[in-house]
Amino acid sequence: MHDELIAQAQAWLTEDPDPETRTELARLIDAQGHTELAARFSGTLQFGTAGLRGELGAGPMRMNRSVVIRAAAGLAAYLKKQGHQNGLVVIGYDARHKSHDFARDTAAVMTGAGLRAAVLPRPLPTPVLAFAIRHLGAVAGVEVTASHNPPRDNGYKVYLGDGSQIVPPADADIAAEIAAVPSLTTVPRPTDGWDTLDDSVLDAYLARTDAVLSKGSPRTARTVYTAMHGVGKDVLLAAFARAGFPEPTLVAEQADPDPDFPTVAFPNPEEPGAMDLAFATARRSETAPDLIIANDPDADRCAVAVRDGDDGTDSTNWRMLRGDEVGALLAAHLVRRGATGTFAESIVSSSLLGRIAEKAGLPHVETLTGFKWIARAEGLRYGYEEALGYCVDPDGVRDKDGITAALLITELASVLKEEGRTLPDLLDDLAVDHGLHATDQLSVRVEDLSLIAAAMRRLREQPPTELAGLPITRTDDLTRGTDSLPPTDGLRYTLDGARVIVRPSGTEPKLKCYLEVVIPVATPADLPAARAKATDLLDSIKRDLSAAAGI
C-alpha cells in the first residue's frame, strides 16, 4: 500500500508545474510521510456546483496549479462541446495565495484550447467578474476565490454565459471532462495570447452601481467600512464617491488585501470576533456613524451593524444585523420605491420576505440554497440568502453583490435618517405588520466529515416529534425533492409557529441548522416580550435539535 502511495505521489510530482508544491511533495516523499500523503492522494477534489474549493497544497485532494489546469481543461472541453469553439472566457481573481497563478493558468489553458480568454486587470470583487461576463458577452467566467474560507484555502468558481453560477447537469458534465484529461502534458499552455483587460470593465460596473439608487434620494448616512483584508475597499469607495455618500471611515487594520487575514480567526463577518475592530473603529469615530458596513474578502457579501441603544443613540454598543434582517430591510425599501418583479430567497432564509412580497402583491419564490439557484428565479427583481448575500440589480449582476447591497442599505439608512428614524425602527415596523420573525443558526464545524453524515442519518432514522415543546407538524426529506424544488441533502421540519432546516454546508465542513420562530405582535409595546419569547424558543430548539442529531 505504501509503495503504491509513493508511486502515485512520484507520478504527480513529474507533472507538477509549480516549484513550491513540487518541493513540498518531494519532502513528503523523502520523509515517507505516509499519513500526510494518504490525505492528499485519497481521491480528487470534487468539482460541483460550487466549483472547486479546498486547502492549498500538493496532490489531487488540494488546491494547486495541477488541479486548476485540469479543471480549466475540462471546462474548455465542455464549452467546445456546447458549440463555443471561439467563445470568450473572462477570468477574475481575489488576493488570496496563488489566486493570480490560478487565473493565469486558466487563461493559458483556454487560449491553448482555441477559446478566447480575458483576465481582469488585478484582484477585484467577484461581482465585477459576474458583471463582466454579461457585459462582454462571454460564454463563461471563472472566479478564483475561496470567499470567506480560512487563509489556507482557495477555490475555483465557474459561471456560464448568463452570468450565473453553474447548476446541474453542467457541473457533472464539466466534472466528467475534467476526469477525462489523461495527463497535464496533453494540455497546451501557451505563454501568451490572452487579453488582460483595462479598467473599462470596472468603470462600466461602477456606472451600473448608480442604477440601484433612486434619483435625488438622500445620501447623508455615515458609515464605517471594513474590507476584512479582502479586495472590496477601492471599488466600494469609488461607488460611494460616485453616489455622493459621505466617505466611509475605514477600519485601517483590515482595509488592504492580505491573504493571511491576520486580524481574524475566519475572514467572515458572521464569525465571532470578526467585526470587533469595526465596532472599535465606530466607537472612537468622530463622525458619529449611522451604520457599519463589512464585505467578505471577495466582496460578494455585505454585513451591516447598527447602534444597539434602546433609542438608537448609544454610540458605544453596536450589533450585527442578521442576514435575514438586512434581507427584509432591503425588500421593504424596494417595495416602498415601487419595485416590481419576483422577490426570491433560499429555503433557509426567513419567511418574512414572503409576507412582505405578498402584502405588496409581488411574486415570491423559494429556491435551494445558493445564488446559483436564486439567480434563476423567473422575473427576478430582488434575491437574498441569509448568509449575507443580496442581489439588488439582477440585470447587471446575476449573483450576490456586496457593493451594490452596501449602496442600497446606506440609501435606506439615509432616507430613515431624514425622517428621524433608524434601521431598527423599520425592523420594528415590519414585526408589527407581519409578526416578529426571529432567526438563528446552529452551525457545527467538524474535522471528520463522517460526523455530518452520521448526524443526518440519525435524524432520518430517529426523527424528532417535537422541538422546544412544539409538535413537528410536517417533516420534508429534501433528498426526494418537492413540487417546487429539485432534490438536495436536507431535512425541513414545520412546527406550530416555527421552522427548522438541517443540511450539510456545500462549501465548508459544517452541519448547518437554520431556525425561525414567528411571534405575533399587536403593538410596538409588545415587542420586548415577543423578542424575549423568541430568544427562549430558539435556545430551546437548538438544545433539542443538538440532542436529536447527536452533535
Coordinates of C-alpha atoms in Angstrom, one line a residue:
M1 CA 0.0 0.0 0.0
H2 CA 2.8 2.4 0.9
D3 CA 4.7 1.6 -2.2
E4 CA 1.6 2.3 -4.3
L5 CA 1.1 5.7 -2.5
I6 CA 4.7 6.7 -3.1
A7 CA 4.4 5.8 -6.8
Q8 CA 1.2 7.9 -7.1
A9 CA 3.0 10.8 -5.5
Q10 CA 6.0 10.5 -7.7
A11 CA 3.8 10.3 -10.8
W12 CA 2.1 13.5 -9.7
L13 CA 5.4 15.2 -9.0
T14 CA 6.7 14.6 -12.5
E15 CA 3.8 16.6 -13.9
D16 CA 3.5 19.4 -11.3
P17 CA 4.4 22.8 -12.9
D18 CA 4.7 24.7 -9.6
P19 CA 8.1 24.8 -7.9
E20 CA 6.5 25.4 -4.5
T21 CA 4.3 22.3 -4.5
R22 CA 7.0 20.2 -6.1
T23 CA 9.3 21.0 -3.3
E24 CA 6.6 20.3 -0.7
L25 CA 5.7 17.0 -2.3
A26 CA 9.3 15.9 -2.7
R27 CA 9.9 16.5 1.0
L28 CA 6.9 14.3 1.9
I29 CA 8.1 11.5 -0.4
D30 CA 11.7 11.7 1.0
A31 CA 10.3 11.7 4.6
Q32 CA 8.0 8.7 3.8
G33 CA 5.1 10.9 5.2
H34 CA 2.5 8.2 4.5
T35 CA -0.3 9.7 6.6
E36 CA 0.0 13.1 5.0
L37 CA 0.4 11.6 1.5
A38 CA -2.6 9.4 2.1
A39 CA -4.7 12.5 2.9
R40 CA -3.6 14.2 -0.3
F41 CA -4.0 11.2 -2.6
S42 CA -7.1 9.6 -1.1
G43 CA -9.1 10.8 -4.1
T44 CA -9.6 14.1 -6.0
L45 CA -11.2 17.4 -5.1
Q46 CA -14.8 17.1 -6.5
F47 CA -16.0 19.6 -9.0
G48 CA -19.6 20.5 -8.1
T49 CA -22.0 23.4 -8.2
A50 CA -19.6 25.4 -6.0
G51 CA -16.8 24.6 -8.5
L52 CA -13.7 23.6 -6.5
R53 CA -12.7 24.7 -3.0
G54 CA -10.1 23.3 -0.7
E55 CA -6.8 23.7 1.2
L56 CA -3.7 24.8 -0.8
G57 CA -1.0 22.2 -1.2
A58 CA 0.3 19.4 -3.4
G59 CA -1.8 16.5 -4.6
P60 CA -5.2 15.8 -6.1
M61 CA -7.1 16.5 -2.8
R62 CA -5.6 20.0 -2.5
M63 CA -5.9 23.2 -4.5
N64 CA -2.9 23.7 -6.7
R65 CA -1.8 24.6 -10.2
S66 CA -2.1 21.0 -11.4
V67 CA -5.7 20.7 -10.2
V68 CA -6.6 24.1 -11.6
I69 CA -5.0 23.3 -15.0
R70 CA -7.1 20.1 -15.2
A71 CA -10.2 21.9 -14.2
A72 CA -9.6 24.6 -16.8
A73 CA -9.0 21.9 -19.5
G74 CA -12.3 20.2 -18.5
L75 CA -14.2 23.4 -18.7
A76 CA -12.7 24.3 -22.1
A77 CA -13.6 20.8 -23.4
Y78 CA -17.2 21.3 -22.1
L79 CA -17.6 24.7 -23.7
K80 CA -16.4 23.4 -27.1
K81 CA -18.8 20.5 -26.9
Q82 CA -21.5 23.1 -26.3
G83 CA -20.6 24.8 -29.6
H84 CA -18.5 27.6 -28.2
Q85 CA -15.3 26.9 -30.1
N86 CA -14.2 30.5 -30.3
G87 CA -16.1 31.8 -27.3
L88 CA -14.8 34.3 -24.7
V89 CA -14.0 33.2 -21.2
V90 CA -13.4 36.0 -18.7
I91 CA -11.4 35.3 -15.6
G92 CA -11.3 37.2 -12.3
Y93 CA -9.4 36.5 -9.1
D94 CA -9.1 37.7 -5.5
A95 CA -6.0 38.4 -3.4
R96 CA -5.5 35.0 -1.8
H97 CA -2.3 33.0 -2.1
K98 CA -2.0 31.6 -5.6
S99 CA -5.1 33.3 -7.0
H100 CA -3.2 35.2 -9.7
D101 CA -1.3 32.0 -10.7
F102 CA -4.6 30.0 -11.0
A103 CA -6.1 32.8 -13.1
R104 CA -3.1 32.9 -15.4
D105 CA -3.1 29.1 -15.8
T106 CA -6.8 29.2 -16.7
A107 CA -6.2 31.9 -19.3
A108 CA -3.3 29.9 -20.8
V109 CA -5.4 26.7 -21.0
M110 CA -8.4 28.5 -22.6
T111 CA -6.1 30.1 -25.2
G112 CA -4.4 26.7 -25.9
A113 CA -7.8 25.1 -26.4
G114 CA -8.7 27.7 -29.1
L115 CA -11.0 29.8 -26.9
R116 CA -10.5 33.5 -26.3
A117 CA -9.5 34.5 -22.7
A118 CA -9.6 37.8 -20.9
V119 CA -8.3 38.4 -17.4
L120 CA -9.4 41.2 -15.1
P121 CA -6.6 43.7 -14.5
R122 CA -6.0 43.0 -10.8
P123 CA -7.7 41.4 -7.8
L124 CA -11.3 42.6 -7.8
P125 CA -14.6 41.8 -6.2
T126 CA -16.4 38.7 -7.5
P127 CA -19.4 40.8 -8.6
V128 CA -17.2 42.6 -11.1
L129 CA -16.4 39.3 -12.7
A130 CA -20.1 38.3 -12.7
F131 CA -20.9 41.7 -14.3
A132 CA -18.1 41.3 -16.9
I133 CA -19.5 38.0 -18.2
R134 CA -22.7 39.6 -19.4
H135 CA -21.2 43.0 -20.3
L136 CA -18.6 41.4 -22.6
G137 CA -20.8 38.7 -24.0
A138 CA -18.6 35.9 -22.6
V139 CA -19.7 32.2 -22.9
A140 CA -18.3 31.5 -19.4
G141 CA -16.5 33.1 -16.5
V142 CA -14.1 31.8 -13.8
E143 CA -13.5 33.5 -10.4
V144 CA -10.6 32.3 -8.4
T145 CA -11.6 32.8 -4.8
A146 CA -12.4 30.9 -1.6
S147 CA -14.7 33.8 -0.5
H148 CA -14.7 33.8 3.3
N149 CA -12.9 30.5 3.9
P150 CA -9.8 30.3 6.1
P151 CA -6.4 31.7 4.7
R152 CA -5.1 28.3 3.8
D153 CA -7.9 27.7 1.3
N154 CA -8.6 28.7 -2.3
G155 CA -11.3 28.0 -4.8
Y156 CA -12.5 28.0 -8.4
K157 CA -16.0 29.2 -9.2
V158 CA -17.5 28.8 -12.7
Y159 CA -20.2 30.9 -14.3
L160 CA -21.8 30.3 -17.7
G161 CA -22.8 32.9 -20.2
D162 CA -26.0 34.0 -18.5
G163 CA -23.7 35.4 -15.7
S164 CA -25.0 33.0 -13.0
Q165 CA -23.1 30.1 -11.4
I166 CA -23.4 26.6 -12.8
V167 CA -26.1 24.2 -11.7
P168 CA -26.7 20.5 -12.6
P169 CA -26.2 19.0 -15.1
A170 CA -23.5 21.4 -16.2
D171 CA -21.4 20.6 -13.1
A172 CA -21.4 16.9 -13.7
D173 CA -20.7 17.4 -17.4
I174 CA -17.7 19.6 -16.6
A175 CA -16.5 17.1 -13.9
A176 CA -16.6 14.3 -16.5
E177 CA -14.5 16.3 -18.9
I178 CA -12.0 17.1 -16.1
A179 CA -11.8 13.4 -15.2
A180 CA -11.1 12.6 -18.9
V181 CA -8.0 14.7 -19.0
P182 CA -5.3 12.0 -19.3
S183 CA -2.2 14.0 -18.4
L184 CA -1.1 17.6 -17.9
T185 CA 1.3 17.0 -20.8
T186 CA -1.7 16.8 -23.1
V187 CA -2.9 20.3 -22.1
P188 CA -1.5 23.1 -24.3
R189 CA -0.5 26.1 -22.2
P190 CA 0.9 28.9 -24.3
T191 CA 2.7 31.7 -22.6
D192 CA 0.7 34.5 -24.1
G193 CA -2.3 35.1 -26.4
W194 CA -4.9 36.2 -23.9
D195 CA -6.1 39.7 -23.1
T196 CA -5.5 41.5 -19.8
L197 CA -8.4 43.9 -19.5
D198 CA -8.1 47.5 -18.6
D199 CA -10.3 49.4 -16.2
S200 CA -13.1 50.0 -18.8
V201 CA -15.0 46.9 -17.4
L202 CA -14.6 48.2 -13.9
D203 CA -15.8 51.6 -15.0
A204 CA -18.8 50.1 -16.6
Y205 CA -19.6 48.2 -13.4
L206 CA -19.3 51.3 -11.3
A207 CA -21.5 53.2 -13.7
R208 CA -24.1 50.5 -13.3
T209 CA -24.0 50.7 -9.5
D210 CA -25.6 54.1 -9.7
A211 CA -28.7 52.4 -11.1
V212 CA -29.6 50.8 -7.8
L213 CA -30.3 54.1 -6.2
S214 CA -33.2 56.4 -6.6
K215 CA -32.5 59.7 -8.3
G216 CA -32.5 62.5 -5.8
S217 CA -32.6 60.2 -2.8
P218 CA -30.9 61.4 0.5
R219 CA -27.2 60.4 0.7
T220 CA -26.5 61.5 4.2
A221 CA -25.8 58.3 6.2
R222 CA -22.3 58.0 7.6
T223 CA -20.6 54.6 7.6
V224 CA -17.7 52.7 9.0
Y225 CA -16.4 50.2 6.5
T226 CA -14.2 47.1 6.7
A227 CA -12.9 45.1 3.7
M228 CA -12.0 42.2 6.0
H229 CA -8.5 42.1 4.4
G230 CA -10.1 41.5 1.0
V231 CA -10.5 43.2 -2.3
G232 CA -13.6 45.4 -1.6
K233 CA -12.1 48.7 -0.5
D234 CA -11.2 50.5 -3.7
V235 CA -14.4 49.5 -5.5
L236 CA -16.7 50.3 -2.6
L237 CA -15.0 53.7 -2.0
A238 CA -15.4 54.5 -5.7
A239 CA -19.0 53.5 -5.7
F240 CA -19.8 55.6 -2.6
A241 CA -18.0 58.6 -4.1
R242 CA -20.0 58.3 -7.3
A243 CA -23.2 58.1 -5.4
G244 CA -22.4 61.2 -3.3
F245 CA -22.4 59.5 0.1
P246 CA -20.0 60.7 2.8
E247 CA -16.7 58.9 2.5
P248 CA -16.7 55.8 4.8
T249 CA -14.4 55.7 7.7
L250 CA -12.1 52.7 7.1
V251 CA -11.2 50.0 9.6
A252 CA -7.5 50.7 8.9
E253 CA -6.2 47.3 10.2
Q254 CA -8.4 45.4 7.7
A255 CA -8.5 47.9 4.8
D256 CA -5.9 46.4 2.4
P257 CA -5.7 42.9 0.9
D258 CA -3.8 40.4 3.0
P259 CA -4.0 36.7 2.1
D260 CA -3.1 35.8 5.7
F261 CA -6.1 37.6 7.2
P262 CA -4.0 38.4 10.4
T263 CA -6.7 40.1 12.5
V264 CA -9.5 37.5 12.3
A265 CA -9.8 33.7 13.0
F266 CA -12.1 33.4 10.0
P267 CA -12.4 36.2 7.4
N268 CA -16.2 36.1 7.6
P269 CA -18.3 38.9 9.2
E270 CA -20.6 36.2 10.6
E271 CA -17.9 34.6 12.7
P272 CA -17.4 35.6 16.3
G273 CA -14.8 38.4 16.7
A274 CA -14.5 39.2 13.0
M275 CA -16.3 42.5 13.5
D276 CA -14.6 43.6 16.7
L277 CA -12.2 46.0 15.0
A278 CA -15.1 47.6 13.1
F279 CA -17.0 48.1 16.3
A280 CA -13.9 49.6 17.9
T281 CA -13.4 52.0 15.0
A282 CA -17.1 53.0 15.1
R283 CA -16.9 53.8 18.9
R284 CA -13.9 56.1 18.5
S285 CA -15.1 57.7 15.3
E286 CA -15.7 61.4 15.5
T287 CA -18.2 61.3 12.6
A288 CA -21.0 59.7 14.6
P289 CA -21.5 56.8 12.1
D290 CA -25.1 55.6 11.4
L291 CA -24.1 52.1 10.4
I292 CA -21.2 49.7 9.9
I293 CA -20.7 48.0 6.5
A294 CA -18.5 44.9 6.1
N295 CA -17.7 43.0 2.9
D296 CA -16.2 39.5 3.0
P297 CA -12.8 39.1 1.3
D298 CA -14.2 38.8 -2.3
A299 CA -16.9 41.4 -1.6
D300 CA -19.9 39.5 -2.8
R301 CA -21.4 39.5 0.7
C302 CA -22.4 42.5 2.8
A303 CA -22.8 42.7 6.6
V304 CA -24.5 45.5 8.4
A305 CA -24.2 46.6 12.0
V306 CA -26.3 49.2 13.8
R307 CA -26.2 51.0 17.2
D308 CA -27.7 48.8 19.9
G309 CA -29.0 51.5 22.2
D310 CA -32.7 51.3 23.0
D311 CA -33.3 54.6 21.3
G312 CA -30.6 54.1 18.6
T313 CA -28.4 56.8 20.1
D314 CA -26.0 54.8 22.3
S315 CA -22.8 55.0 20.2
T316 CA -20.8 52.6 22.5
N317 CA -22.8 49.5 21.6
W318 CA -23.2 48.0 18.2
R319 CA -24.8 44.8 16.9
M320 CA -24.6 42.9 13.7
L321 CA -27.9 42.6 11.9
R322 CA -28.7 39.1 10.8
G323 CA -28.7 38.4 7.1
D324 CA -32.4 37.9 7.3
E325 CA -32.9 41.3 8.9
V326 CA -30.9 43.1 6.1
G327 CA -32.8 41.0 3.6
A328 CA -36.1 42.2 4.9
L329 CA -35.0 45.8 5.2
L330 CA -33.8 45.9 1.5
A331 CA -37.0 44.3 0.4
A332 CA -39.1 46.8 2.3
H333 CA -37.1 49.6 0.8
L334 CA -37.5 48.3 -2.7
V335 CA -41.3 47.9 -2.2
R336 CA -41.5 51.5 -0.9
R337 CA -39.7 52.6 -4.1
G338 CA -42.3 50.8 -6.2
A339 CA -40.2 47.9 -7.4
T340 CA -41.9 45.2 -9.5
G341 CA -40.8 41.7 -10.3
T342 CA -40.1 38.5 -8.4
F343 CA -38.7 38.5 -4.9
A344 CA -36.7 35.3 -4.4
E345 CA -34.8 33.7 -1.5
S346 CA -33.3 30.4 -0.5
I347 CA -35.4 28.0 1.6
V348 CA -33.1 28.6 4.6
S349 CA -33.9 32.3 4.7
S350 CA -36.6 34.0 6.6
S351 CA -40.3 33.5 5.6
L352 CA -40.7 37.3 6.3
L353 CA -39.7 38.0 2.7
G354 CA -42.8 36.1 1.5
R355 CA -45.0 38.2 3.8
I356 CA -43.6 41.4 2.5
A357 CA -44.0 40.3 -1.1
E358 CA -47.5 39.1 -0.5
K359 CA -48.6 42.3 1.0
A360 CA -47.1 44.3 -1.9
G361 CA -48.8 41.9 -4.5
L362 CA -45.4 40.7 -5.8
P363 CA -44.4 37.2 -6.8
H364 CA -42.3 35.3 -4.3
V365 CA -40.2 32.3 -4.9
E366 CA -38.2 29.9 -2.6
T367 CA -35.2 28.1 -4.1
L368 CA -32.5 25.8 -3.0
T369 CA -29.6 27.3 -1.1
G370 CA -27.1 29.3 -3.1
F371 CA -27.2 32.1 -5.6
K372 CA -26.8 29.7 -8.5
W373 CA -30.5 28.9 -7.8
I374 CA -31.8 32.3 -6.6
A375 CA -30.4 34.0 -9.8
R376 CA -32.5 31.7 -11.9
A377 CA -35.9 32.8 -10.5
E378 CA -38.1 33.8 -13.3
G379 CA -38.6 37.6 -13.5
L380 CA -36.1 38.2 -10.7
R381 CA -36.1 41.7 -9.2
Y382 CA -34.5 41.0 -5.8
G383 CA -33.0 38.0 -4.3
Y384 CA -31.3 37.3 -1.0
E385 CA -30.0 34.5 1.2
E386 CA -29.4 34.6 5.0
A387 CA -25.7 34.2 4.6
L388 CA -25.3 37.9 3.9
G389 CA -25.9 37.6 0.1
Y390 CA -28.1 40.1 -1.7
C391 CA -28.8 40.6 -5.4
V392 CA -30.3 44.1 -5.9
D393 CA -29.5 44.6 -9.6
P394 CA -30.1 41.3 -11.3
D395 CA -29.9 42.8 -14.8
G396 CA -26.3 43.9 -14.0
V397 CA -25.0 41.2 -11.7
R398 CA -26.8 37.9 -11.7
D399 CA -25.3 36.9 -8.4
K400 CA -24.9 38.3 -4.9
D401 CA -23.1 41.7 -4.8
G402 CA -21.7 43.2 -1.6
I403 CA -21.0 46.6 -3.3
T404 CA -24.5 47.4 -4.6
A405 CA -26.1 45.9 -1.5
A406 CA -24.0 48.3 0.6
L407 CA -25.1 51.2 -1.5
L408 CA -28.8 50.3 -1.2
I409 CA -28.7 49.8 2.6
T410 CA -26.9 53.1 3.0
E411 CA -29.5 54.8 0.9
L412 CA -32.2 53.3 3.1
A413 CA -30.4 54.5 6.3
S414 CA -30.2 57.9 4.7
V415 CA -33.9 58.0 4.0
L416 CA -34.7 56.9 7.5
K417 CA -32.2 59.4 8.9
E418 CA -34.0 62.3 7.2
E419 CA -37.2 61.1 8.9
G420 CA -35.5 60.9 12.3
R421 CA -35.6 57.1 12.3
T422 CA -33.2 54.2 12.1
L423 CA -32.9 50.7 10.6
P424 CA -34.0 49.1 13.9
D425 CA -37.1 51.3 13.8
L426 CA -38.1 49.9 10.4
L427 CA -37.4 46.4 11.7
D428 CA -39.9 47.1 14.5
D429 CA -42.5 48.3 11.9
L430 CA -42.1 45.0 10.0
A431 CA -42.5 43.0 13.1
V432 CA -45.8 44.7 14.0
D433 CA -47.0 44.4 10.4
H434 CA -46.0 40.8 9.8
G435 CA -45.1 39.2 13.2
L436 CA -41.7 39.0 14.7
H437 CA -39.6 36.7 12.5
A438 CA -36.6 35.7 14.7
T439 CA -33.9 33.5 13.1
D440 CA -30.9 31.8 14.4
Q441 CA -28.4 29.2 13.3
L442 CA -26.8 26.1 14.9
S443 CA -23.6 25.5 13.0
V444 CA -21.2 22.7 13.8
R445 CA -17.7 22.7 12.2
V446 CA -16.1 19.2 12.0
E447 CA -12.7 17.8 11.1
D448 CA -14.2 14.4 10.3
L449 CA -16.9 14.7 7.6
S450 CA -18.4 11.4 8.5
L451 CA -19.8 13.1 11.6
I452 CA -22.1 15.1 9.4
A453 CA -23.4 12.1 7.5
A454 CA -23.9 10.3 10.9
A455 CA -26.0 13.2 12.2
M456 CA -28.2 13.3 9.1
R457 CA -28.6 9.5 9.2
R458 CA -29.6 9.7 12.9
L459 CA -32.2 12.4 12.2
R460 CA -33.7 10.3 9.4
E461 CA -33.7 7.0 11.4
Q462 CA -34.9 8.5 14.7
P463 CA -36.8 11.6 13.7
P464 CA -37.8 14.1 16.5
T465 CA -41.5 14.5 17.1
E466 CA -41.2 17.9 18.8
L467 CA -38.7 20.6 19.5
A468 CA -38.9 23.1 22.4
G469 CA -42.2 21.6 23.3
L470 CA -43.7 22.5 19.8
P471 CA -45.0 19.5 17.9
I472 CA -43.5 18.9 14.5
T473 CA -46.5 19.0 12.1
R474 CA -44.6 18.1 9.0
T475 CA -41.2 16.7 8.0
D476 CA -39.8 17.0 4.5
D477 CA -36.8 14.9 3.4
L478 CA -35.5 17.2 0.8
T479 CA -33.5 14.4 -0.9
R480 CA -36.8 13.5 -2.5
G481 CA -37.4 17.0 -3.9
T482 CA -40.7 18.8 -3.7
D483 CA -43.2 20.2 -6.1
S484 CA -41.1 23.3 -6.5
L485 CA -37.5 22.2 -5.5
P486 CA -35.1 19.7 -7.0
P487 CA -33.6 17.1 -4.6
T488 CA -30.9 18.2 -2.1
D489 CA -29.5 16.7 1.0
G490 CA -31.5 18.3 3.8
L491 CA -34.4 18.0 6.2
R492 CA -37.2 20.5 6.8
Y493 CA -39.3 20.5 9.9
T494 CA -42.5 22.6 10.2
L495 CA -43.7 23.3 13.7
D496 CA -46.5 25.4 15.1
G497 CA -45.0 28.9 14.7
A498 CA -41.5 27.7 13.8
R499 CA -39.4 26.1 11.1
V500 CA -36.1 24.2 11.1
I501 CA -33.9 23.2 8.2
V502 CA -30.9 20.9 8.6
R503 CA -28.3 20.5 5.8
P504 CA -24.6 19.9 5.3
S505 CA -22.8 23.0 4.0
G506 CA -21.9 22.9 0.4
T507 CA -18.6 24.9 0.8
E508 CA -17.3 24.2 4.3
P509 CA -17.0 21.1 6.7
K510 CA -20.1 22.2 8.6
L511 CA -23.5 20.9 9.6
K512 CA -25.9 23.8 9.4
C513 CA -29.3 24.1 11.1
Y514 CA -31.5 27.1 10.3
L515 CA -34.1 28.1 12.8
E516 CA -37.0 30.5 12.6
V517 CA -39.8 31.3 15.0
V518 CA -42.7 33.7 14.3
I519 CA -44.3 35.5 17.2
P520 CA -47.5 37.6 16.6
V521 CA -47.1 41.3 17.7
A522 CA -50.1 43.5 18.2
T523 CA -48.4 46.8 19.0
P524 CA -44.9 48.2 19.3
A525 CA -45.2 47.9 23.1
D526 CA -45.4 44.1 22.7
L527 CA -42.0 43.8 21.0
P528 CA -39.8 43.4 24.1
A529 CA -41.9 40.5 25.3
A530 CA -42.1 38.9 21.9
R531 CA -38.3 39.2 21.5
A532 CA -37.7 37.5 24.9
K533 CA -40.1 34.7 24.0
A534 CA -38.4 34.2 20.6
T535 CA -35.0 34.0 22.2
D536 CA -36.1 31.4 24.7
L537 CA -37.8 29.4 21.9
L538 CA -34.7 29.5 19.7
D539 CA -32.4 28.5 22.5
S540 CA -34.7 25.5 23.4
I541 CA -35.0 24.4 19.7
K542 CA -31.2 24.5 19.5
R543 CA -30.8 22.3 22.6
D544 CA -33.4 19.8 21.5
L545 CA -32.1 19.7 17.9
S546 CA -28.5 19.1 19.1
A547 CA -29.6 16.2 21.2
A548 CA -31.7 14.7 18.4
A549 CA -28.8 15.0 15.9
G550 CA -26.2 13.8 18.4
I551 CA -24.0 16.8 17.8

